Amino acid sequence: MALAFDEFGRPFIIIKEQEQKTRLRGLDAQKSNISAGKAVARILRTSLGPKGMDKMLQSPDGDVTITNDGATILEQMDVDNQIAKLMVELSRSQDYEIGDGTTGVVVMAGALLEQAEKLLERGIHPIRVAEGYEMASRIAVEHLERIANKFEFGVNEFEPLIQTCMTTLSSKIVNRCKHSMAEIAVKAVLAVADLERKDVNLDLIKVEGKVGGKLEDTELIYGIVVDKDMSHPQMPKQIQDANIAILTCPFEPPKPKTKHKVDIDTVEKLQTLRQQEQKYFDDMVQKCKDVGATLVICQWGFDDEANHLLMHRNLPAVRWVGGVELELIAIATGGRIVPRFQELTPEKLGRAGLVREKSFGTTKDRMIYIEHCANSRAVTIFIRGGNKMMIEETKRSIHDALCVARNLIRNNSIVYGGGSAEISCSIAVEAAADKHPGVEQYAIRAFADALDSIPMALAENSGLQPIETLSAVKSQQIKENNPCCGIDCNDAGTNDMREQNVFETLIGKQQQILLATQVVKMILKIDDVISSSEY
């Protein structure tokens, strides 16, 4: 090692042994990859379950996020290792496909890697381990199908859906009012769902938040909330049976495309120009009035002249409304977005039973509520909270609950939570291992042990003795042949998850096992870590 100085006099160290360093190959590479995956899983392990802890993440620019959502934690973590990035991708794909279970899938992958490390040390080839894991995952997924239950719900009887969404919210910051949050999420999903096609478009559910008020003030609005106010303070704050013109053209004179210069050297010319402008605005306002519009929502701004005219002509207006909001307003009110004033017709107007401007607290914060719409298939969940972090975490929690409700509408099969499904799969996989004569049976048994890591983490995070609790629940499942026995995280006095109303969606649980197995197989097959700059 030698000390050198650059042209600015700053010291730096030259490591002479740098050239002798070799890249990782074979078992060393696999062990290094496994330890990177385990490190990521270890971070998330404490966030699992209803008593899981939250993480505080600070971004480089000082923004703070508090969450226990696995996908959010990994998304905002600064990860350099390539294998750790694979774990981030794993969590993200679970979030995209299912929306819930992002922590569990990473913990599961970490447990599989941990078991694989023991097998590699015993001299079993990684390909045989990967094949054994593949067999075991198929057994587990088929077993989940067998122990799954279907439950029926209707538009009016949706309590089972609420119970399932409450399981999702019980580990989040919002758990003190999880029933009301779950109810809001379920009602929002049912409002936009097409139950015949078993399809839900979550884009029709807008989640808005405003600092101030308490979490219990969160409400579901059958319509759209826009974070804007009327363009003029003297415009009416409430409009009944509104006919809404949705415009993407500005209230201003057209600008010539070529370079131009206007010389005004007399008062008469200035008056003429002003009158011409006023006539232009007058024509625009008159077109809106002629088609019967009682409210104008515009994507662009308009100057004081236009604003003044709109107010005097009794045509309330909202300006600078974003494109996404305009689309939702058009869907909700049954209107059409109009790009030019010439195309404005009565058929293109949207209709809403009530449009009102609402003020919040002692501040000048105002929002526009568009309710009782012609087409109520666009809804808004309006969240209140004490600070920005609380609102952001509530948004993430509501998103998970919305996804769970959507998954249940797509496929109404459920398995019981509290680790009961994993324990039941572990018993089934362990029993199936004896039927495989090859080396793969070691990997299948290891898979069964890895499945036990989820209930063990739940027990650990709930302050219970992990091994003791797991073995007691496992023996109870075998003795009673009851796949609903899980970890009593809430200390309710029973291990039967049916009595505790702790459900999870079948497709979410299957996806966890399949995704975790796929990623672990990929990591096990890497035996050479090469930097692209080496060659």
Coordinates of C-alpha atoms in Angstrom, one line a residue:
M1 CA 0.0 0.0 0.0
A2 CA 1.4 3.5 -0.8
L3 CA 0.2 7.0 -0.2
A4 CA 0.1 9.4 -3.2
F5 CA -1.3 12.9 -3.9
D6 CA -3.4 14.1 -6.8
E7 CA -2.9 17.5 -8.7
F8 CA -4.9 19.3 -6.0
G9 CA -2.8 17.9 -3.1
R10 CA -5.4 15.5 -1.9
P11 CA -4.0 12.2 -0.5
F12 CA -5.2 8.8 -1.8
I13 CA -4.0 5.3 -1.2
I14 CA -2.7 2.9 -3.9
I15 CA -3.4 -0.8 -3.1
K16 CA -0.6 -2.8 -4.7
E17 CA -2.4 -6.1 -4.3
Q18 CA -5.3 -5.0 -6.4
E19 CA -4.2 -6.9 -9.5
Q20 CA -3.8 -10.1 -7.5
K21 CA -7.5 -10.0 -6.4
T22 CA -9.6 -12.7 -8.2
R23 CA -13.2 -12.8 -8.8
L24 CA -15.6 -15.1 -6.9
R25 CA -16.2 -18.5 -8.5
G26 CA -18.0 -21.7 -7.6
L27 CA -19.1 -22.4 -4.0
D28 CA -17.6 -19.0 -2.8
A29 CA -19.8 -17.1 -5.2
Q30 CA -22.9 -19.1 -4.2
K31 CA -22.2 -18.5 -0.5
S32 CA -21.6 -14.8 -1.1
N33 CA -24.9 -14.5 -3.1
I34 CA -26.8 -16.4 -0.4
S35 CA -25.4 -14.2 2.4
A36 CA -26.5 -11.1 0.4
G37 CA -30.1 -12.5 0.0
K38 CA -30.2 -13.4 3.7
A39 CA -29.1 -9.9 4.7
V40 CA -32.1 -8.4 2.9
A41 CA -34.5 -10.9 4.3
R42 CA -33.2 -10.3 7.8
I43 CA -34.0 -6.6 7.5
L44 CA -37.7 -7.4 6.7
R45 CA -38.1 -10.3 9.1
T46 CA -39.0 -8.0 12.0
S47 CA -41.7 -6.3 10.0
L48 CA -43.8 -9.5 9.5
G49 CA -47.1 -10.0 11.2
P50 CA -49.6 -7.9 13.1
K51 CA -47.0 -7.1 15.8
G52 CA -44.3 -6.4 13.2
M53 CA -42.1 -3.3 13.7
D54 CA -41.9 -0.3 11.3
K55 CA -38.8 1.0 9.6
M56 CA -37.8 4.6 9.2
L57 CA -36.2 5.4 5.9
Q58 CA -34.4 8.7 5.2
S59 CA -33.8 9.7 1.6
P60 CA -30.7 11.6 0.5
D61 CA -32.7 14.9 0.4
G62 CA -33.9 14.4 4.0
D63 CA -37.4 13.1 3.4
V64 CA -38.5 10.6 6.0
T65 CA -40.7 7.5 5.4
I66 CA -42.1 5.3 8.1
T67 CA -43.5 2.0 6.9
N68 CA -43.6 -1.8 7.3
D69 CA -44.6 -2.5 3.7
G70 CA -41.9 -4.7 2.3
A71 CA -42.0 -3.3 -1.2
T72 CA -41.7 0.3 0.0
I73 CA -38.8 -0.5 2.4
L74 CA -36.8 -2.3 -0.4
E75 CA -37.8 0.3 -3.0
Q76 CA -36.3 3.1 -0.9
M77 CA -33.3 1.3 0.4
D78 CA -30.0 2.1 -1.2
V79 CA -29.0 -1.4 -2.5
D80 CA -25.7 -1.9 -4.3
N81 CA -25.3 -5.7 -4.3
Q82 CA -26.8 -7.3 -7.4
I83 CA -28.3 -10.3 -5.5
A84 CA -29.9 -7.9 -3.1
K85 CA -31.4 -6.1 -6.1
L86 CA -33.0 -9.4 -7.2
M87 CA -34.7 -9.5 -3.8
V88 CA -36.0 -6.0 -4.4
E89 CA -37.3 -7.1 -7.8
L90 CA -39.0 -10.1 -6.1
S91 CA -40.8 -7.9 -3.6
R92 CA -41.8 -5.5 -6.4
S93 CA -43.2 -8.3 -8.6
Q94 CA -45.4 -9.6 -5.7
D95 CA -46.6 -6.0 -5.2
Y96 CA -47.5 -5.6 -8.9
E97 CA -49.2 -9.0 -9.2
I98 CA -51.0 -9.3 -5.8
G99 CA -50.5 -6.0 -3.9
D100 CA -50.0 -7.7 -0.6
G101 CA -47.5 -10.2 1.0
T102 CA -44.4 -8.3 -0.1
T103 CA -42.7 -8.8 3.3
G104 CA -43.6 -12.5 3.5
V105 CA -42.2 -13.3 0.0
V106 CA -38.8 -11.9 0.9
V107 CA -38.7 -13.6 4.3
M108 CA -39.6 -16.9 2.5
A109 CA -36.9 -16.4 0.0
G110 CA -34.3 -15.7 2.7
A111 CA -35.3 -18.9 4.6
L112 CA -35.0 -21.0 1.4
L113 CA -31.5 -19.5 0.8
E114 CA -30.5 -20.3 4.4
Q115 CA -31.6 -23.9 4.0
A116 CA -29.8 -24.1 0.7
E117 CA -26.5 -23.0 2.3
K118 CA -26.6 -26.0 4.7
L119 CA -27.3 -28.4 1.7
L120 CA -24.4 -26.9 -0.3
E121 CA -22.0 -27.4 2.7
R122 CA -23.0 -31.0 2.7
G123 CA -21.8 -31.4 -0.8
I124 CA -25.2 -31.4 -2.7
H125 CA -25.0 -29.8 -6.1
P126 CA -26.9 -26.5 -6.4
I127 CA -28.8 -27.8 -9.5
R128 CA -30.2 -30.8 -7.4
V129 CA -31.2 -28.3 -4.7
A130 CA -33.0 -26.1 -7.2
E131 CA -34.8 -29.1 -8.7
G132 CA -35.8 -30.3 -5.2
Y133 CA -37.2 -26.8 -4.4
E134 CA -39.2 -26.8 -7.7
M135 CA -40.8 -30.2 -6.8
A136 CA -41.5 -29.0 -3.2
S137 CA -43.1 -25.7 -4.4
R138 CA -45.5 -27.7 -6.7
I139 CA -46.5 -29.9 -3.8
A140 CA -47.1 -26.8 -1.6
V141 CA -49.2 -25.0 -4.2
E142 CA -51.3 -28.1 -4.8
H143 CA -51.8 -28.6 -1.1
L144 CA -52.9 -24.9 -0.7
E145 CA -55.6 -25.6 -3.4
R146 CA -56.8 -28.6 -1.2
I147 CA -57.0 -26.7 2.1
A148 CA -58.5 -23.5 0.5
N149 CA -62.1 -22.5 1.3
K150 CA -64.5 -20.5 -0.8
F151 CA -66.8 -17.9 0.7
E152 CA -69.6 -16.2 -0.9
F153 CA -70.3 -12.5 -0.7
G154 CA -72.7 -10.1 -2.4
V155 CA -72.9 -6.4 -3.1
N156 CA -74.9 -6.1 0.2
E157 CA -73.3 -8.8 2.2
F158 CA -69.6 -8.0 2.1
E159 CA -68.5 -8.6 5.8
P160 CA -66.2 -11.6 4.8
L161 CA -64.4 -9.2 2.4
I162 CA -64.0 -6.7 5.3
Q163 CA -62.6 -9.4 7.6
T164 CA -60.0 -10.3 5.0
C165 CA -59.0 -6.7 4.4
M166 CA -58.7 -6.2 8.2
T167 CA -56.0 -9.0 8.2
T168 CA -54.0 -6.9 5.7
L169 CA -54.3 -3.7 7.8
S170 CA -53.7 -5.3 11.2
S171 CA -49.9 -4.9 10.9
K172 CA -50.0 -1.3 9.6
I173 CA -50.0 2.0 11.4
V174 CA -53.7 2.3 10.7
N175 CA -54.6 -0.8 12.8
R176 CA -56.5 1.2 15.4
C177 CA -59.2 1.9 12.9
K178 CA -58.7 -1.1 10.6
H179 CA -62.4 -2.0 10.5
S180 CA -63.5 1.4 9.1
M181 CA -60.5 1.5 6.7
A182 CA -61.3 -2.1 5.4
E183 CA -64.9 -1.1 5.0
I184 CA -64.0 2.0 2.9
A185 CA -61.6 -0.2 0.8
V186 CA -64.3 -2.9 0.2
K187 CA -67.0 -0.3 -0.7
A188 CA -64.7 1.5 -3.1
V189 CA -63.8 -1.8 -4.9
L190 CA -67.4 -2.9 -5.1
A191 CA -68.4 0.5 -6.5
V192 CA -66.0 0.1 -9.5
A193 CA -66.1 -3.7 -9.8
D194 CA -67.7 -5.6 -12.7
L195 CA -68.9 -8.6 -10.8
E196 CA -70.1 -10.5 -13.9
R197 CA -66.7 -10.4 -15.5
K198 CA -65.0 -10.6 -12.1
D199 CA -62.9 -7.6 -13.0
V200 CA -61.8 -4.5 -11.0
N201 CA -60.1 -1.4 -12.5
L202 CA -58.2 0.1 -9.6
D203 CA -57.5 3.2 -11.8
L204 CA -61.0 4.3 -11.1
I205 CA -60.3 4.6 -7.4
K206 CA -58.5 7.8 -6.6
V207 CA -56.7 8.0 -3.2
E208 CA -56.3 11.6 -2.0
G209 CA -54.8 12.9 1.3
K210 CA -54.8 16.1 3.2
V211 CA -52.8 16.9 6.3
G212 CA -55.1 17.9 9.2
G213 CA -57.9 16.1 11.0
K214 CA -57.6 12.6 12.4
L215 CA -57.4 9.2 10.8
E216 CA -61.1 8.5 11.7
D217 CA -62.1 11.4 9.4
T218 CA -61.1 9.4 6.3
E219 CA -64.1 9.1 4.0
L220 CA -65.2 7.4 0.8
I221 CA -66.7 9.8 -1.7
Y222 CA -68.8 8.5 -4.6
G223 CA -67.4 10.9 -7.0
I224 CA -64.2 12.9 -7.5
V225 CA -62.2 15.2 -5.1
V226 CA -60.0 17.8 -6.9
D227 CA -57.4 19.6 -4.9
K228 CA -58.3 23.0 -6.4
D229 CA -60.7 25.8 -5.6
M230 CA -63.0 28.1 -7.7
S231 CA -61.0 30.4 -9.9
H232 CA -62.7 33.5 -8.4
P233 CA -63.5 33.9 -4.7
Q234 CA -66.9 35.4 -5.5
M235 CA -68.1 32.4 -7.6
P236 CA -70.8 30.2 -6.0
K237 CA -69.4 27.5 -3.6
Q238 CA -72.2 25.0 -4.3
I239 CA -73.8 24.0 -7.6
Q240 CA -76.8 21.7 -7.8
D241 CA -77.4 19.5 -10.9
A242 CA -74.2 20.8 -12.5
N243 CA -73.6 20.5 -16.3
I244 CA -69.9 20.4 -16.6
A245 CA -67.8 21.4 -19.6
I246 CA -64.4 19.6 -19.4
L247 CA -61.9 21.6 -21.5
T248 CA -58.3 21.1 -22.5
C249 CA -58.2 24.4 -24.4
P250 CA -57.2 27.6 -22.6
F251 CA -59.4 30.7 -22.1
E252 CA -57.0 33.1 -23.9
P253 CA -56.5 34.5 -27.3
P254 CA -54.6 32.3 -29.8
K255 CA -50.9 32.9 -30.1
P256 CA -49.5 33.3 -33.7
K257 CA -47.2 30.5 -34.7
T258 CA -44.7 32.9 -36.4
K259 CA -42.5 35.5 -34.8
H260 CA -44.6 38.6 -34.5
K261 CA -44.4 42.2 -33.2
V262 CA -47.3 44.5 -32.4
D263 CA -46.7 48.3 -32.4
I264 CA -49.2 50.3 -30.4
D265 CA -48.6 54.0 -30.6
T266 CA -52.0 55.5 -30.0
V267 CA -54.7 55.1 -27.3
E268 CA -57.2 54.1 -30.0
K269 CA -55.1 51.1 -31.1
L270 CA -54.8 50.0 -27.5
Q271 CA -58.6 50.3 -27.1
T272 CA -59.2 48.3 -30.3
L273 CA -56.9 45.6 -29.1
R274 CA -58.5 45.4 -25.7
Q275 CA -62.0 45.3 -27.3
Q276 CA -60.9 42.5 -29.7
E277 CA -59.5 40.5 -26.7
Q278 CA -62.7 41.1 -24.7
K279 CA -64.8 39.9 -27.7
Y280 CA -62.7 36.8 -28.0
F281 CA -63.3 36.0 -24.3
D282 CA -66.9 36.9 -24.6
D283 CA -67.3 34.4 -27.5
M284 CA -65.6 31.7 -25.5
V285 CA -67.8 32.2 -22.4
Q286 CA -70.9 32.5 -24.6
K287 CA -70.2 29.2 -26.3
C288 CA -70.0 27.5 -22.9
K289 CA -73.3 29.2 -21.8
D290 CA -75.1 28.3 -25.1
V291 CA -74.5 24.6 -24.7
G292 CA -76.0 24.8 -21.2
A293 CA -72.8 24.5 -19.1
T294 CA -73.1 25.6 -15.4
L295 CA -69.5 24.8 -14.5
V296 CA -66.2 24.8 -16.5
I297 CA -63.3 22.6 -15.6
C298 CA -60.2 23.6 -17.5
Q299 CA -56.8 21.9 -17.8
W300 CA -55.1 25.3 -18.4
G301 CA -55.2 28.6 -16.6
F302 CA -57.0 31.8 -17.7
D303 CA -55.9 35.4 -17.1
D304 CA -57.7 37.9 -14.9
E305 CA -59.7 39.3 -17.8
A306 CA -61.3 35.9 -18.6
N307 CA -61.7 35.2 -14.9
H308 CA -63.6 38.5 -14.3
L309 CA -65.8 37.8 -17.3
L310 CA -66.6 34.2 -16.2
M311 CA -67.7 35.6 -12.8
H312 CA -69.9 38.3 -14.3
R313 CA -71.5 35.9 -16.7
N314 CA -72.3 33.6 -13.7
L315 CA -70.2 30.7 -15.1
P316 CA -68.2 29.2 -12.2
A317 CA -64.8 27.7 -13.3
V318 CA -61.9 25.6 -11.9
R319 CA -58.5 26.0 -13.6
W320 CA -55.2 24.1 -13.7
V321 CA -56.8 20.6 -13.2
G322 CA -54.4 17.8 -14.0
G323 CA -54.9 15.4 -16.9
V324 CA -55.5 12.3 -14.7
E325 CA -58.2 14.2 -12.7
L326 CA -59.8 15.3 -15.9
E327 CA -60.0 11.7 -17.2
L328 CA -61.6 10.6 -13.9
I329 CA -64.1 13.5 -13.9
A330 CA -65.0 12.6 -17.5
I331 CA -65.6 8.9 -16.5
A332 CA -67.5 9.8 -13.4
T333 CA -69.8 12.5 -14.9
G334 CA -70.2 10.8 -18.3
G335 CA -68.8 13.8 -20.0
R336 CA -66.3 14.1 -22.9
I337 CA -63.0 16.0 -22.8
V338 CA -63.2 18.9 -25.3
P339 CA -60.0 20.1 -27.0
R340 CA -61.5 23.1 -28.9
F341 CA -64.4 25.5 -28.2
Q342 CA -65.8 24.8 -31.7
E343 CA -66.4 21.1 -30.7
L344 CA -68.4 21.9 -27.5
T345 CA -71.9 20.5 -27.7
P346 CA -74.6 19.7 -25.1
E347 CA -74.0 16.0 -25.5
K348 CA -70.4 16.3 -24.4
L349 CA -71.2 17.9 -21.0
G350 CA -70.8 15.8 -17.8
R351 CA -73.5 15.7 -15.2
A352 CA -73.2 15.7 -11.4
G353 CA -75.9 16.1 -8.8
L354 CA -73.7 18.3 -6.5
V355 CA -70.5 20.2 -6.9
R356 CA -69.2 21.9 -3.8
E357 CA -66.1 23.7 -2.5
K358 CA -65.1 22.6 1.0
S359 CA -62.7 24.4 3.3
F360 CA -60.4 22.7 5.8
G361 CA -59.5 23.9 9.3
T362 CA -58.5 27.5 9.9
T363 CA -56.3 27.5 6.8
K364 CA -57.3 28.6 3.3
D365 CA -57.1 25.0 2.0
R366 CA -60.0 24.3 -0.2
M367 CA -61.0 21.3 -2.4
I368 CA -63.8 20.7 -4.9
Y369 CA -66.1 17.7 -4.4
I370 CA -67.9 16.4 -7.4
E371 CA -70.6 14.0 -6.1
H372 CA -73.8 12.1 -7.2
C373 CA -72.3 11.7 -10.6
A374 CA -74.2 10.3 -13.6
N375 CA -71.8 7.3 -13.6
S376 CA -70.7 6.5 -10.0
R377 CA -68.0 4.1 -11.2
A378 CA -65.3 6.5 -10.2
V379 CA -64.8 7.0 -6.4
T380 CA -62.3 8.8 -4.2
I381 CA -60.9 7.7 -0.8
F382 CA -60.1 10.9 1.0
I383 CA -57.6 10.4 3.8
R384 CA -57.0 12.7 6.7
G385 CA -54.0 12.5 9.1
G386 CA -51.9 14.4 11.5
N387 CA -48.8 14.6 9.3
K388 CA -47.6 13.8 5.8
M389 CA -45.9 10.5 6.8
M390 CA -49.1 9.2 8.4
I391 CA -51.1 10.0 5.2
E392 CA -48.5 8.4 2.9
E393 CA -48.4 5.2 5.0
T394 CA -52.2 5.1 5.1
K395 CA -52.3 5.4 1.3
R396 CA -49.9 2.4 1.1
S397 CA -52.1 0.4 3.6
I398 CA -55.3 1.3 1.7
H399 CA -53.6 0.2 -1.5
D400 CA -52.9 -3.3 0.0
A401 CA -56.5 -3.6 1.2
L402 CA -57.8 -2.6 -2.2
C403 CA -55.6 -5.2 -3.9
V404 CA -56.8 -7.9 -1.5
A405 CA -60.5 -7.1 -2.1
R406 CA -59.8 -7.1 -5.9
N407 CA -58.1 -10.5 -5.7
L408 CA -61.0 -11.9 -3.8
I409 CA -63.5 -10.7 -6.5
R410 CA -61.3 -12.3 -9.1
N411 CA -60.9 -15.6 -7.1
N412 CA -62.9 -16.0 -3.9
S413 CA -60.7 -18.7 -2.5
I414 CA -59.0 -18.1 0.9
V415 CA -56.6 -19.8 3.2
Y416 CA -56.3 -19.1 6.8
G417 CA -53.5 -16.8 8.1
G418 CA -51.4 -16.7 11.2
G419 CA -48.8 -19.0 9.5
S420 CA -51.4 -21.9 9.5
A421 CA -51.2 -22.3 5.7
E422 CA -47.4 -22.5 5.8
I423 CA -47.4 -25.0 8.7
S424 CA -49.9 -27.2 6.8
C425 CA -47.8 -27.0 3.6
S426 CA -44.7 -27.8 5.6
I427 CA -46.3 -31.0 7.0
A428 CA -47.5 -32.0 3.5
V429 CA -44.1 -31.3 1.9
E430 CA -42.3 -33.2 4.7
A431 CA -44.5 -36.2 4.1
A432 CA -44.0 -36.1 0.3
A433 CA -40.2 -36.0 0.7
D434 CA -40.1 -39.8 1.5
K435 CA -41.6 -40.6 -1.9
H436 CA -38.6 -39.2 -3.8
P437 CA -35.7 -41.6 -3.8
G438 CA -33.1 -39.2 -5.2
V439 CA -30.9 -36.5 -3.6
E440 CA -33.8 -34.1 -4.2
Q441 CA -35.5 -35.4 -1.0
Y442 CA -33.0 -33.4 1.1
A443 CA -34.0 -30.2 -0.7
I444 CA -37.7 -31.0 -0.3
R445 CA -37.2 -31.5 3.4
A446 CA -35.2 -28.2 3.5
F447 CA -38.1 -26.5 1.7
A448 CA -40.5 -27.8 4.5
D449 CA -38.1 -26.3 7.1
A450 CA -38.0 -23.0 5.2
L451 CA -41.9 -22.9 5.3
D452 CA -41.7 -23.0 9.1
S453 CA -39.7 -19.7 9.1
I454 CA -42.9 -17.6 8.4
P455 CA -44.8 -18.8 11.5
M456 CA -41.6 -18.7 13.5
A457 CA -41.0 -15.1 12.6
L458 CA -44.7 -14.3 13.5
A459 CA -44.2 -15.9 16.9
E460 CA -40.9 -14.0 17.4
N461 CA -42.4 -10.7 16.5
S462 CA -45.3 -11.2 18.8
G463 CA -43.1 -11.8 21.9
L464 CA -43.7 -15.6 22.0
Q465 CA -41.2 -18.4 22.3
P466 CA -40.7 -19.2 18.6
I467 CA -39.7 -22.9 18.6
E468 CA -42.0 -23.8 21.5
T469 CA -45.0 -22.1 19.9
L470 CA -44.3 -23.5 16.4
S471 CA -43.9 -27.1 17.7
A472 CA -47.1 -26.8 19.8
V473 CA -49.2 -25.5 16.8
K474 CA -47.6 -28.1 14.4
S475 CA -48.5 -31.0 16.7
Q476 CA -52.0 -29.6 17.2
Q477 CA -52.5 -29.5 13.4
I478 CA -51.4 -33.1 13.0
K479 CA -53.4 -34.3 16.0
E480 CA -56.7 -32.6 15.0
N481 CA -56.0 -32.7 11.2
N482 CA -57.0 -29.1 11.2
P483 CA -55.1 -26.8 8.7
C484 CA -56.6 -23.7 10.4
C485 CA -54.3 -23.8 13.5
G486 CA -51.8 -20.9 13.4
I487 CA -49.8 -18.6 15.7
D488 CA -52.0 -16.7 18.2
C489 CA -50.2 -13.3 17.5
N490 CA -53.0 -11.2 19.0
D491 CA -53.2 -13.3 22.2
A492 CA -56.8 -14.1 21.7
G493 CA -56.6 -17.4 23.5
T494 CA -57.2 -19.7 20.5
N495 CA -54.9 -21.0 17.8
D496 CA -57.9 -21.6 15.4
M497 CA -57.6 -18.8 12.8
R498 CA -61.3 -19.4 11.7
E499 CA -62.4 -18.2 15.1
Q500 CA -60.0 -15.2 14.9
N501 CA -61.2 -14.3 11.4
V502 CA -57.7 -14.2 10.0
F503 CA -57.8 -15.0 6.2
E504 CA -55.5 -14.5 3.3
T505 CA -56.2 -14.9 -0.4
L506 CA -55.2 -18.2 -2.0
I507 CA -53.7 -16.6 -5.1
G508 CA -51.6 -14.3 -2.9
K509 CA -50.2 -17.2 -0.9
Q510 CA -49.5 -19.3 -3.9
Q511 CA -47.8 -16.4 -5.6
Q512 CA -45.5 -15.9 -2.6
I513 CA -44.3 -19.5 -2.7
L514 CA -43.8 -19.6 -6.5
L515 CA -42.0 -16.3 -6.7
A516 CA -39.7 -17.0 -3.8
T517 CA -38.8 -20.4 -5.3
Q518 CA -38.1 -18.9 -8.7
V519 CA -35.8 -16.3 -7.4
V520 CA -33.9 -18.7 -5.1
K521 CA -33.4 -21.1 -8.0
M522 CA -31.9 -18.2 -10.0
I523 CA -29.5 -17.3 -7.2
L524 CA -28.4 -20.9 -6.7
K525 CA -27.5 -21.3 -10.4
I526 CA -25.1 -18.3 -10.2
D527 CA -21.5 -19.6 -9.7
D528 CA -19.4 -16.8 -11.2
V529 CA -19.7 -13.1 -10.3
I530 CA -18.0 -11.1 -13.1
S531 CA -17.8 -7.3 -13.2
S532 CA -18.6 -6.0 -16.7
S533 CA -15.5 -3.7 -16.5
E534 CA -13.2 -6.8 -16.2
Y535 CA -13.2 -7.5 -19.9

